[in-house]
XYZ file of C-alpha atoms in Angstrom:
568
model
C 88.596 -23.981 70.534
C 85.695 -22.594 68.454
C 83.152 -25.059 67.048
C 84.158 -24.351 63.465
C 87.895 -24.714 64.114
C 87.185 -27.930 65.930
C 85.096 -29.373 63.099
C 87.519 -28.255 60.429
C 90.846 -29.214 62.005
C 90.231 -31.991 64.512
C 90.040 -35.639 63.475
C 87.635 -36.484 66.280
C 84.599 -36.076 64.023
C 86.067 -38.471 61.486
C 86.937 -41.024 64.135
C 83.428 -40.675 65.585
C 81.997 -41.563 62.171
C 84.328 -44.540 61.849
C 83.380 -45.776 65.353
C 79.713 -45.577 64.482
C 80.368 -47.509 61.237
C 79.050 -44.576 59.221
C 82.230 -44.590 57.116
C 85.228 -46.879 56.856
C 88.723 -45.953 57.997
C 89.832 -45.992 54.346
C 87.058 -43.516 53.490
C 88.230 -41.218 56.283
C 91.831 -41.282 55.061
C 90.716 -40.518 51.502
C 88.440 -37.694 52.659
C 91.191 -36.133 54.761
C 93.588 -36.224 51.809
C 91.019 -34.523 49.582
C 90.317 -31.917 52.265
C 94.042 -31.152 52.571
C 94.541 -30.882 48.800
C 91.429 -28.795 48.084
C 91.550 -26.673 51.268
C 87.947 -27.679 51.953
C 86.582 -28.707 55.343
C 86.138 -32.379 56.115
C 82.343 -32.099 56.393
C 81.919 -30.788 52.831
C 84.303 -33.379 51.401
C 82.492 -36.277 53.119
C 79.171 -35.241 51.526
C 80.301 -33.936 48.124
C 82.385 -37.051 47.398
C 79.673 -39.454 48.524
C 81.398 -40.900 51.584
C 78.285 -40.297 53.700
C 74.733 -39.059 53.216
C 74.222 -35.492 54.430
C 71.194 -36.476 56.555
C 73.239 -39.065 58.446
C 76.104 -36.614 58.937
C 73.640 -33.970 60.119
C 72.366 -36.288 62.842
C 75.866 -37.100 64.094
C 77.106 -33.494 64.115
C 73.869 -32.180 65.656
C 74.077 -34.650 68.533
C 77.776 -34.120 69.201
C 78.242 -30.396 68.554
C 74.740 -28.931 68.745
C 74.777 -27.433 65.252
C 72.854 -28.537 62.170
C 74.159 -29.368 58.695
C 72.068 -28.423 55.657
C 72.522 -29.888 52.179
C 72.142 -26.855 49.915
C 71.583 -29.041 46.863
C 68.422 -30.505 48.401
C 66.869 -27.923 50.725
C 64.234 -25.587 49.298
C 65.278 -21.994 49.817
C 62.284 -19.946 50.969
C 61.854 -16.691 48.991
C 60.508 -15.068 52.170
C 63.872 -15.736 53.809
C 66.063 -14.375 51.016
C 63.778 -11.326 50.761
C 64.886 -10.291 54.260
C 68.556 -10.016 53.258
C 69.672 -8.117 50.119
C 71.869 -10.088 47.735
C 74.799 -7.680 48.149
C 74.722 -8.153 51.945
C 74.532 -11.949 51.584
C 77.602 -11.895 49.323
C 79.585 -9.555 51.566
C 78.885 -11.626 54.692
C 79.080 -15.006 52.876
C 75.706 -16.179 54.170
C 72.508 -17.538 52.643
C 69.094 -17.206 54.342
C 67.320 -20.553 54.014
C 64.049 -20.497 55.917
C 62.052 -18.469 58.401
C 59.900 -19.758 61.231
C 58.188 -17.056 63.310
C 61.095 -15.138 64.859
C 63.851 -17.586 63.810
C 65.814 -17.124 60.570
C 67.934 -20.096 59.510
C 71.142 -18.966 57.794
C 73.784 -21.081 56.051
C 77.264 -19.848 56.877
C 80.640 -21.489 56.351
C 81.872 -20.326 59.749
C 79.128 -20.556 62.393
C 81.483 -18.805 64.859
C 81.533 -15.623 62.740
C 79.578 -13.666 65.336
C 80.065 -10.354 63.499
C 78.185 -11.646 60.438
C 75.487 -13.304 62.540
C 74.942 -10.144 64.622
C 74.753 -8.008 61.455
C 72.069 -10.272 60.000
C 70.154 -10.279 63.295
C 70.227 -6.465 63.408
C 69.193 -6.152 59.755
C 66.320 -8.648 59.924
C 65.317 -8.202 63.577
C 65.186 -11.968 63.858
C 66.907 -14.598 65.939
C 69.529 -16.360 63.824
C 70.136 -20.112 63.661
C 73.466 -20.702 61.869
C 73.808 -23.979 59.979
C 76.779 -25.503 58.134
C 76.256 -25.784 54.359
C 77.256 -28.937 52.463
C 76.471 -30.364 49.042
C 76.960 -27.099 47.170
C 79.405 -24.210 47.188
C 77.843 -21.357 49.176
C 78.561 -18.769 46.442
C 76.901 -21.004 43.835
C 73.889 -21.411 46.102
C 73.621 -17.617 46.453
C 73.710 -17.310 42.636
C 70.860 -19.777 42.270
C 68.771 -18.492 45.169
C 68.868 -14.761 44.477
C 67.020 -14.209 41.234
C 66.735 -10.617 40.055
C 62.954 -10.898 39.740
C 62.134 -8.621 42.684
C 64.668 -6.007 41.610
C 63.350 -6.039 38.028
C 59.811 -5.575 39.332
C 60.944 -2.662 41.524
C 62.578 -0.933 38.558
C 59.451 -1.589 36.459
C 57.309 0.127 39.090
C 59.634 3.116 38.967
C 59.274 3.210 35.168
C 55.507 3.259 35.552
C 55.741 6.198 37.908
C 58.072 8.601 36.131
C 56.909 9.048 32.520
C 55.431 7.394 29.466
C 58.818 7.300 27.778
C 61.515 6.982 30.476
C 64.253 6.318 27.909
C 63.714 9.693 26.297
C 63.337 11.242 29.753
C 66.665 9.767 30.888
C 68.546 10.735 27.759
C 67.224 14.270 27.600
C 69.917 16.465 29.095
C 71.395 13.618 31.126
C 74.912 12.346 31.276
C 76.049 8.758 30.784
C 75.886 8.024 34.522
C 72.274 9.236 34.754
C 71.262 7.129 31.769
C 73.010 4.083 33.204
C 71.056 4.408 36.461
C 67.646 5.131 34.935
C 64.988 2.545 35.884
C 64.422 1.161 32.393
C 68.134 0.726 31.771
C 68.503 -1.005 35.130
C 65.492 -3.266 34.465
C 66.718 -4.391 31.027
C 70.260 -4.921 32.312
C 68.914 -7.108 35.113
C 66.852 -9.130 32.632
C 69.997 -9.775 30.577
C 72.020 -10.641 33.668
C 69.381 -13.090 34.929
C 69.245 -14.801 31.526
C 73.018 -15.269 31.401
C 73.056 -16.463 35.008
C 70.346 -19.025 34.152
C 72.276 -20.251 31.061
C 69.368 -19.143 28.862
C 69.673 -19.399 25.081
C 66.784 -16.976 24.359
C 64.835 -14.223 26.116
C 61.176 -13.864 25.089
C 59.455 -10.523 25.781
C 55.749 -11.048 25.121
C 53.059 -8.417 25.813
C 49.829 -9.939 27.102
C 46.463 -8.319 27.682
C 47.350 -7.185 31.219
C 51.121 -7.672 31.580
C 54.445 -8.161 29.839
C 55.588 -11.778 30.152
C 59.354 -12.343 30.113
C 60.438 -15.958 29.629
C 63.906 -17.496 29.364
C 64.607 -20.617 27.326
C 66.843 -22.839 29.468
C 68.040 -26.182 28.120
C 65.440 -25.932 25.365
C 62.443 -25.282 27.659
C 60.802 -21.905 28.362
C 60.634 -20.764 32.009
C 58.864 -17.657 33.270
C 61.426 -15.107 34.490
C 59.203 -12.172 35.469
C 55.836 -10.522 34.773
C 55.969 -6.755 34.303
C 53.147 -4.179 34.300
C 51.816 -3.589 30.795
C 52.629 0.102 31.222
C 56.391 -0.533 30.976
C 56.163 -2.367 27.643
C 56.924 0.663 25.470
C 59.907 1.681 27.633
C 61.450 -1.790 27.647
C 61.059 -2.188 23.888
C 62.544 1.271 23.297
C 65.575 0.436 25.417
C 66.156 -2.827 23.536
C 65.827 -1.038 20.195
C 68.291 1.647 21.281
C 70.808 -1.050 22.230
C 70.252 -2.855 18.916
C 70.375 0.316 16.806
C 66.814 -0.268 15.535
C 64.194 2.295 14.568
C 62.338 3.124 17.808
C 59.473 4.761 15.888
C 58.762 1.680 13.749
C 56.456 -0.794 15.473
C 54.446 -2.431 12.697
C 57.266 -3.920 10.638
C 59.587 -6.696 11.849
C 63.135 -5.571 12.664
C 66.408 -7.406 13.303
C 69.491 -6.196 15.118
C 72.190 -7.150 17.569
C 74.329 -5.743 20.365
C 77.037 -6.774 22.819
C 77.020 -6.253 26.580
C 79.279 -6.902 29.552
C 77.320 -9.261 31.787
C 79.239 -10.027 34.946
C 82.722 -10.900 33.733
C 81.530 -12.084 30.322
C 81.102 -10.292 27.019
C 77.848 -11.633 25.602
C 76.272 -10.978 22.205
C 72.508 -10.636 21.819
C 70.677 -11.091 18.502
C 67.336 -9.262 18.498
C 64.177 -9.830 16.451
C 60.968 -7.814 16.905
C 57.486 -8.196 15.407
C 54.018 -6.792 16.099
C 51.677 -9.159 17.948
C 48.000 -8.977 18.887
C 48.793 -7.178 22.173
C 51.761 -5.125 20.979
C 55.317 -5.488 19.792
C 57.159 -8.578 20.990
C 60.876 -9.362 20.941
C 63.113 -12.399 21.158
C 66.759 -11.971 22.138
C 69.088 -14.841 21.216
C 71.817 -15.059 23.877
C 75.188 -15.843 22.300
C 77.520 -16.718 25.137
C 80.774 -17.212 23.249
C 82.232 -19.430 25.957
C 79.488 -21.972 25.161
C 80.201 -21.968 21.414
C 83.852 -22.965 21.621
C 83.790 -26.698 22.239
C 85.761 -29.644 20.945
C 84.104 -32.365 18.887
C 84.790 -34.834 21.689
C 82.737 -32.660 24.081
C 79.538 -32.634 22.019
C 78.329 -36.111 22.970
C 79.227 -38.002 19.797
C 79.628 -41.734 20.282
C 82.849 -43.322 18.927
C 80.768 -44.743 16.049
C 79.987 -41.156 14.968
C 83.040 -39.208 16.117
C 85.711 -41.238 14.319
C 83.990 -41.324 10.899
C 83.151 -37.621 11.189
C 86.784 -36.780 11.898
C 87.741 -38.895 8.869
C 85.355 -36.831 6.731
C 87.000 -33.617 7.955
C 90.326 -34.988 6.747
C 88.973 -35.367 3.186
C 90.673 -33.110 0.593
C 87.364 -32.064 -0.983
C 83.617 -32.680 -0.893
C 80.631 -31.347 1.026
C 79.779 -32.149 4.655
C 76.258 -31.199 5.726
C 75.090 -30.639 9.305
C 71.302 -30.658 9.633
C 68.699 -30.182 12.318
C 66.020 -27.711 13.434
C 66.732 -24.249 14.818
C 68.475 -24.485 18.170
C 69.838 -27.997 17.642
C 73.492 -26.937 17.985
C 74.498 -26.976 14.310
C 76.696 -23.865 14.633
C 78.435 -25.282 17.710
C 79.234 -28.485 15.789
C 80.531 -26.556 12.766
C 82.708 -24.353 14.982
C 84.064 -27.439 16.756
C 84.905 -28.888 13.331
C 86.697 -25.664 12.314
C 88.913 -25.857 15.387
C 90.050 -29.303 14.309
C 91.197 -28.111 10.882
C 94.674 -26.778 10.143
C 94.332 -23.041 9.548
C 98.081 -22.428 9.222
C 98.731 -24.381 6.055
C 95.261 -24.045 4.513
C 93.112 -21.047 3.681
C 89.869 -21.461 5.627
C 87.084 -18.979 4.840
C 83.523 -18.629 6.099
C 80.366 -16.763 5.114
C 78.036 -16.434 8.127
C 74.901 -14.652 9.330
C 75.909 -13.574 11.892
C 79.527 -14.295 12.813
C 78.976 -15.731 16.284
C 82.618 -16.324 17.190
C 85.893 -15.055 15.737
C 88.687 -17.553 15.008
C 92.341 -16.628 14.678
C 93.777 -17.513 11.286
C 90.325 -18.011 9.703
C 88.888 -15.398 7.340
C 85.235 -14.773 8.167
C 82.719 -12.788 6.102
C 79.473 -11.397 7.486
C 76.281 -11.515 5.417
C 75.151 -7.931 4.742
C 71.963 -7.749 2.701
C 72.012 -3.932 2.567
C 75.336 -4.207 0.736
C 73.961 -7.153 -1.325
C 76.320 -9.613 0.362
C 74.171 -12.726 0.610
C 75.319 -16.298 1.184
C 75.429 -16.876 -2.570
C 77.243 -13.611 -3.370
C 79.723 -14.095 -0.522
C 80.356 -17.693 -1.542
C 81.097 -16.695 -5.138
C 83.508 -14.044 -3.857
C 85.250 -16.612 -1.643
C 85.741 -18.884 -4.643
C 87.965 -16.224 -6.218
C 90.165 -15.961 -3.117
C 91.961 -19.317 -3.367
C 90.235 -21.116 -0.467
C 90.988 -24.651 0.674
C 88.089 -25.031 3.119
C 84.804 -23.112 3.037
C 82.151 -22.888 5.743
C 78.712 -21.727 4.583
C 76.616 -20.715 7.582
C 73.399 -22.004 6.036
C 72.145 -23.225 2.666
C 68.717 -21.671 2.151
C 68.167 -21.342 -1.590
C 69.011 -22.840 -4.979
C 71.719 -20.279 -5.787
C 73.668 -20.919 -2.576
C 73.159 -24.687 -2.851
C 74.360 -24.830 -6.459
C 77.430 -22.677 -5.771
C 78.361 -24.737 -2.695
C 77.999 -28.012 -4.621
C 80.174 -26.683 -7.442
C 82.807 -25.603 -4.902
C 82.840 -29.122 -3.420
C 83.162 -30.746 -6.845
C 85.998 -28.445 -7.922
C 88.369 -29.423 -5.140
C 87.265 -27.610 -1.980
C 86.106 -28.999 1.357
C 82.741 -27.336 2.051
C 80.991 -27.428 5.427
C 77.468 -26.131 5.796
C 74.289 -26.340 7.826
C 70.907 -27.061 6.272
C 67.411 -27.433 7.704
C 66.353 -31.071 7.389
C 64.847 -33.683 9.691
C 67.583 -36.309 9.410
C 70.812 -37.136 7.613
C 69.124 -38.626 4.532
C 66.623 -35.755 4.255
C 69.515 -33.286 3.971
C 70.460 -34.833 0.613
C 66.841 -34.772 -0.551
C 66.595 -31.127 0.551
C 69.411 -30.139 -1.814
C 67.606 -31.877 -4.678
C 64.335 -30.163 -3.722
C 66.150 -26.814 -3.929
C 66.924 -27.540 -7.558
C 70.388 -29.096 -7.478
C 70.686 -31.972 -9.949
C 70.739 -35.388 -8.217
C 73.962 -36.441 -9.977
C 75.689 -33.284 -8.662
C 74.494 -33.998 -5.109
C 75.769 -37.584 -5.323
C 79.149 -36.370 -6.575
C 79.573 -33.516 -4.070
C 78.280 -34.722 -0.687
C 80.649 -37.009 1.232
C 78.823 -36.971 4.573
C 75.635 -35.788 6.255
C 75.392 -35.324 10.025
C 72.016 -34.747 11.657
C 71.581 -33.797 15.303
C 69.293 -32.743 18.135
C 69.934 -31.465 21.652
C 68.493 -33.330 24.622
C 68.656 -32.421 28.296
C 71.175 -34.188 30.521
C 70.048 -35.766 33.767
C 71.335 -33.660 36.651
C 74.438 -35.392 37.992
C 73.712 -34.127 41.511
C 70.220 -35.589 41.935
C 70.079 -38.451 39.433
C 68.693 -41.714 40.757
C 67.134 -44.897 39.394
C 63.359 -44.988 39.184
C 60.574 -46.615 37.186
C 59.435 -44.804 34.068
C 56.008 -44.676 32.406
C 54.842 -47.644 30.278
C 54.942 -45.650 26.972
C 58.571 -44.690 27.652
C 59.474 -48.281 28.522
C 57.816 -49.508 25.300
C 59.709 -46.909 23.242
C 63.007 -48.016 24.766
C 62.250 -51.716 24.224
C 61.168 -51.100 20.614
C 64.388 -49.300 19.793
C 66.904 -51.296 21.835
C 65.325 -54.754 21.757
C 65.484 -55.249 25.521
C 62.941 -54.842 28.295
C 63.832 -52.422 31.058
C 61.716 -50.421 33.493
C 64.141 -48.632 35.826
C 66.287 -45.820 34.473
C 68.251 -42.870 35.770
C 66.056 -39.812 36.311
C 66.637 -36.484 38.046
C 64.594 -36.036 41.202
C 65.228 -32.252 41.246
C 67.635 -30.219 43.356
C 68.975 -26.685 43.674
C 71.722 -27.348 41.131
C 69.119 -27.909 38.404
C 66.396 -25.555 39.689
C 64.427 -28.708 40.624
C 63.945 -29.649 36.973
C 65.976 -32.877 37.195
C 68.061 -31.774 34.198
C 71.284 -29.786 33.982
C 72.800 -28.892 30.615
C 72.300 -30.529 27.226
C 74.080 -33.058 25.034
C 73.866 -33.880 21.344
C 72.162 -36.862 19.737
C 73.531 -37.652 16.279
C 73.288 -39.773 13.179
C 75.989 -39.745 10.513
C 75.487 -40.807 6.916
C 78.780 -41.484 5.155
C 78.067 -41.411 1.434
C 79.406 -44.670 -0.059
C 79.077 -46.024 -3.602
C 75.665 -47.614 -3.072
C 74.222 -44.429 -1.540
C 75.802 -42.347 -4.297
C 74.158 -44.433 -7.027
C 70.769 -44.305 -5.305
C 70.941 -40.503 -4.905
C 71.863 -40.099 -8.587
C 68.745 -42.126 -9.493
C 66.523 -39.947 -7.238
C 65.693 -42.892 -4.953
C 63.119 -42.150 -2.243
C 64.174 -41.079 1.245
C 62.822 -44.253 2.868
C 64.866 -46.504 0.572
C 67.954 -44.360 1.091
C 67.550 -44.614 4.850
C 67.142 -48.394 4.737
C 70.354 -48.681 2.712
C 72.195 -46.274 5.013
C 71.244 -48.319 8.087
C 72.138 -51.553 6.286
C 75.606 -50.176 5.543
C 76.291 -49.019 9.090
C 74.468 -45.770 9.917
C 73.169 -45.693 13.492
C 69.757 -43.923 13.549
C 69.450 -40.879 15.753
C 66.746 -42.494 17.885
C 69.049 -45.434 18.590
C 71.877 -43.075 19.526
C 69.469 -41.314 21.866
C 68.260 -44.504 23.530
C 71.876 -45.581 23.984
C 72.371 -42.374 25.971
C 69.322 -43.370 28.010
C 70.914 -46.764 28.671
C 74.129 -45.019 29.730
C 72.221 -42.856 32.231
C 72.802 -39.594 30.354
C 69.151 -38.728 29.599
C 65.627 -40.120 29.812
C 63.336 -41.891 27.303
C 60.936 -38.957 27.566
C 63.629 -36.579 26.315
C 64.282 -38.787 23.292
C 60.589 -39.033 22.467
C 60.189 -35.261 22.870
C 63.172 -34.180 20.785
C 64.234 -36.947 18.435
C 61.990 -37.830 15.533
C 62.544 -38.949 11.970
C 60.300 -38.889 8.945
C 60.735 -41.651 6.412
């Protein structure tokens, strides 16, 4: 029997582990049941479900069967190794090059007895091949994370440099669609978009420097360098992006805004584009709007029960204004869309005015801001008021006209949801007054104000308890009233690109406007006094909500200090 068949189907390995007291008999039975139900091999199940550490299992299997086990979530994949095998070949053969040592190439492969694949890799690389069994991470996921498109983008950029000053025009001139699609600049930009979506990036920054073009992706709120391109390709890349966005390719001095959609992998992704002239040339930022990330339920956003239940109660109100505040990129649109999904669109007329419409909802009438046609937030909102709405979503309140119209809509029997730029829940009310809305109108219209930030989640694959820095410990103790030095932190693994964080979660504070708050707002009471009264009557400050997530092992004190702040 082949080694792989033996390891996958025979219980001897499990019994060997039980004999050596590495796992209990109950653990073995549970692991075998999971393996049968999921069609996974016993080795992967033992590691992925925490029955045994991969290093211990590696020692046992290596001694008994002469083959190593490698935990793909921990091992550092050497770029020199992956460079020897093209990504397409790795996917076709279901292998991942891990490391290279002189003439030996270590390759992760699910079936180490697949001699055809091993011989193909040996012929391609002219190296001796050491097959190892991968655990800890799905092999296809590991290939996704290990093969960045950086080298391919750089290759296409070099081709751009070599063919003409304006390869877009060169490709389009007398060429068919297939020729355009395969031109170097088109390939390079497509790869940049694909890498950003693969990395879960929210923004792509294209920034010309003195000697290069720096491309950075914002992942979980932090910028990471994706690739550096020769400065000579800058004009071609910008032209391609402008062509996609239907912008004026001849205009470089004035800022421009546009958008486009693209098929990236199996997803349809929208990109919102903004360009502006910088000191070294025109720069661009592409906002990545992955629609699958926008459609979430309120319960999935990270709201504690103390916030979620009152917020749902506010959504059930027949009229009034609910504000969602926070800086750019804090997830306000995601929260508003989650709220829309909770409302009954069959028996009530729900209408929105947005810039842009980031996701289309069935049964909800959505209007796009169009300044060329003089459809602004204020104009669109006034038009909506004549269309018998029950619930109105205003994408953003930016000026006095929009604010006044939205407040009047809330007072006259409509439920109005909107985002507004403010530092915290109390400041959102003050912001309306600063825009010119009368305090007594604000106190009558607003029923609730939700403020939020996004913080990075600790990677669930590499999280472990460790001591934190004294300033972080002091911040936690100040907020929570208890002394604690050891917290969950991410040590870094291949799941999280060694950052220790994977994904983000919301931190919230909800101000429910009660009688005392209403009276204070009508009297133009200061923000600090309003906040004191809000906390006295039950509002949990955002910093406290954040530190509670630290206590629960969701994030770190450093993330709260970096992202959550309030101004009294």
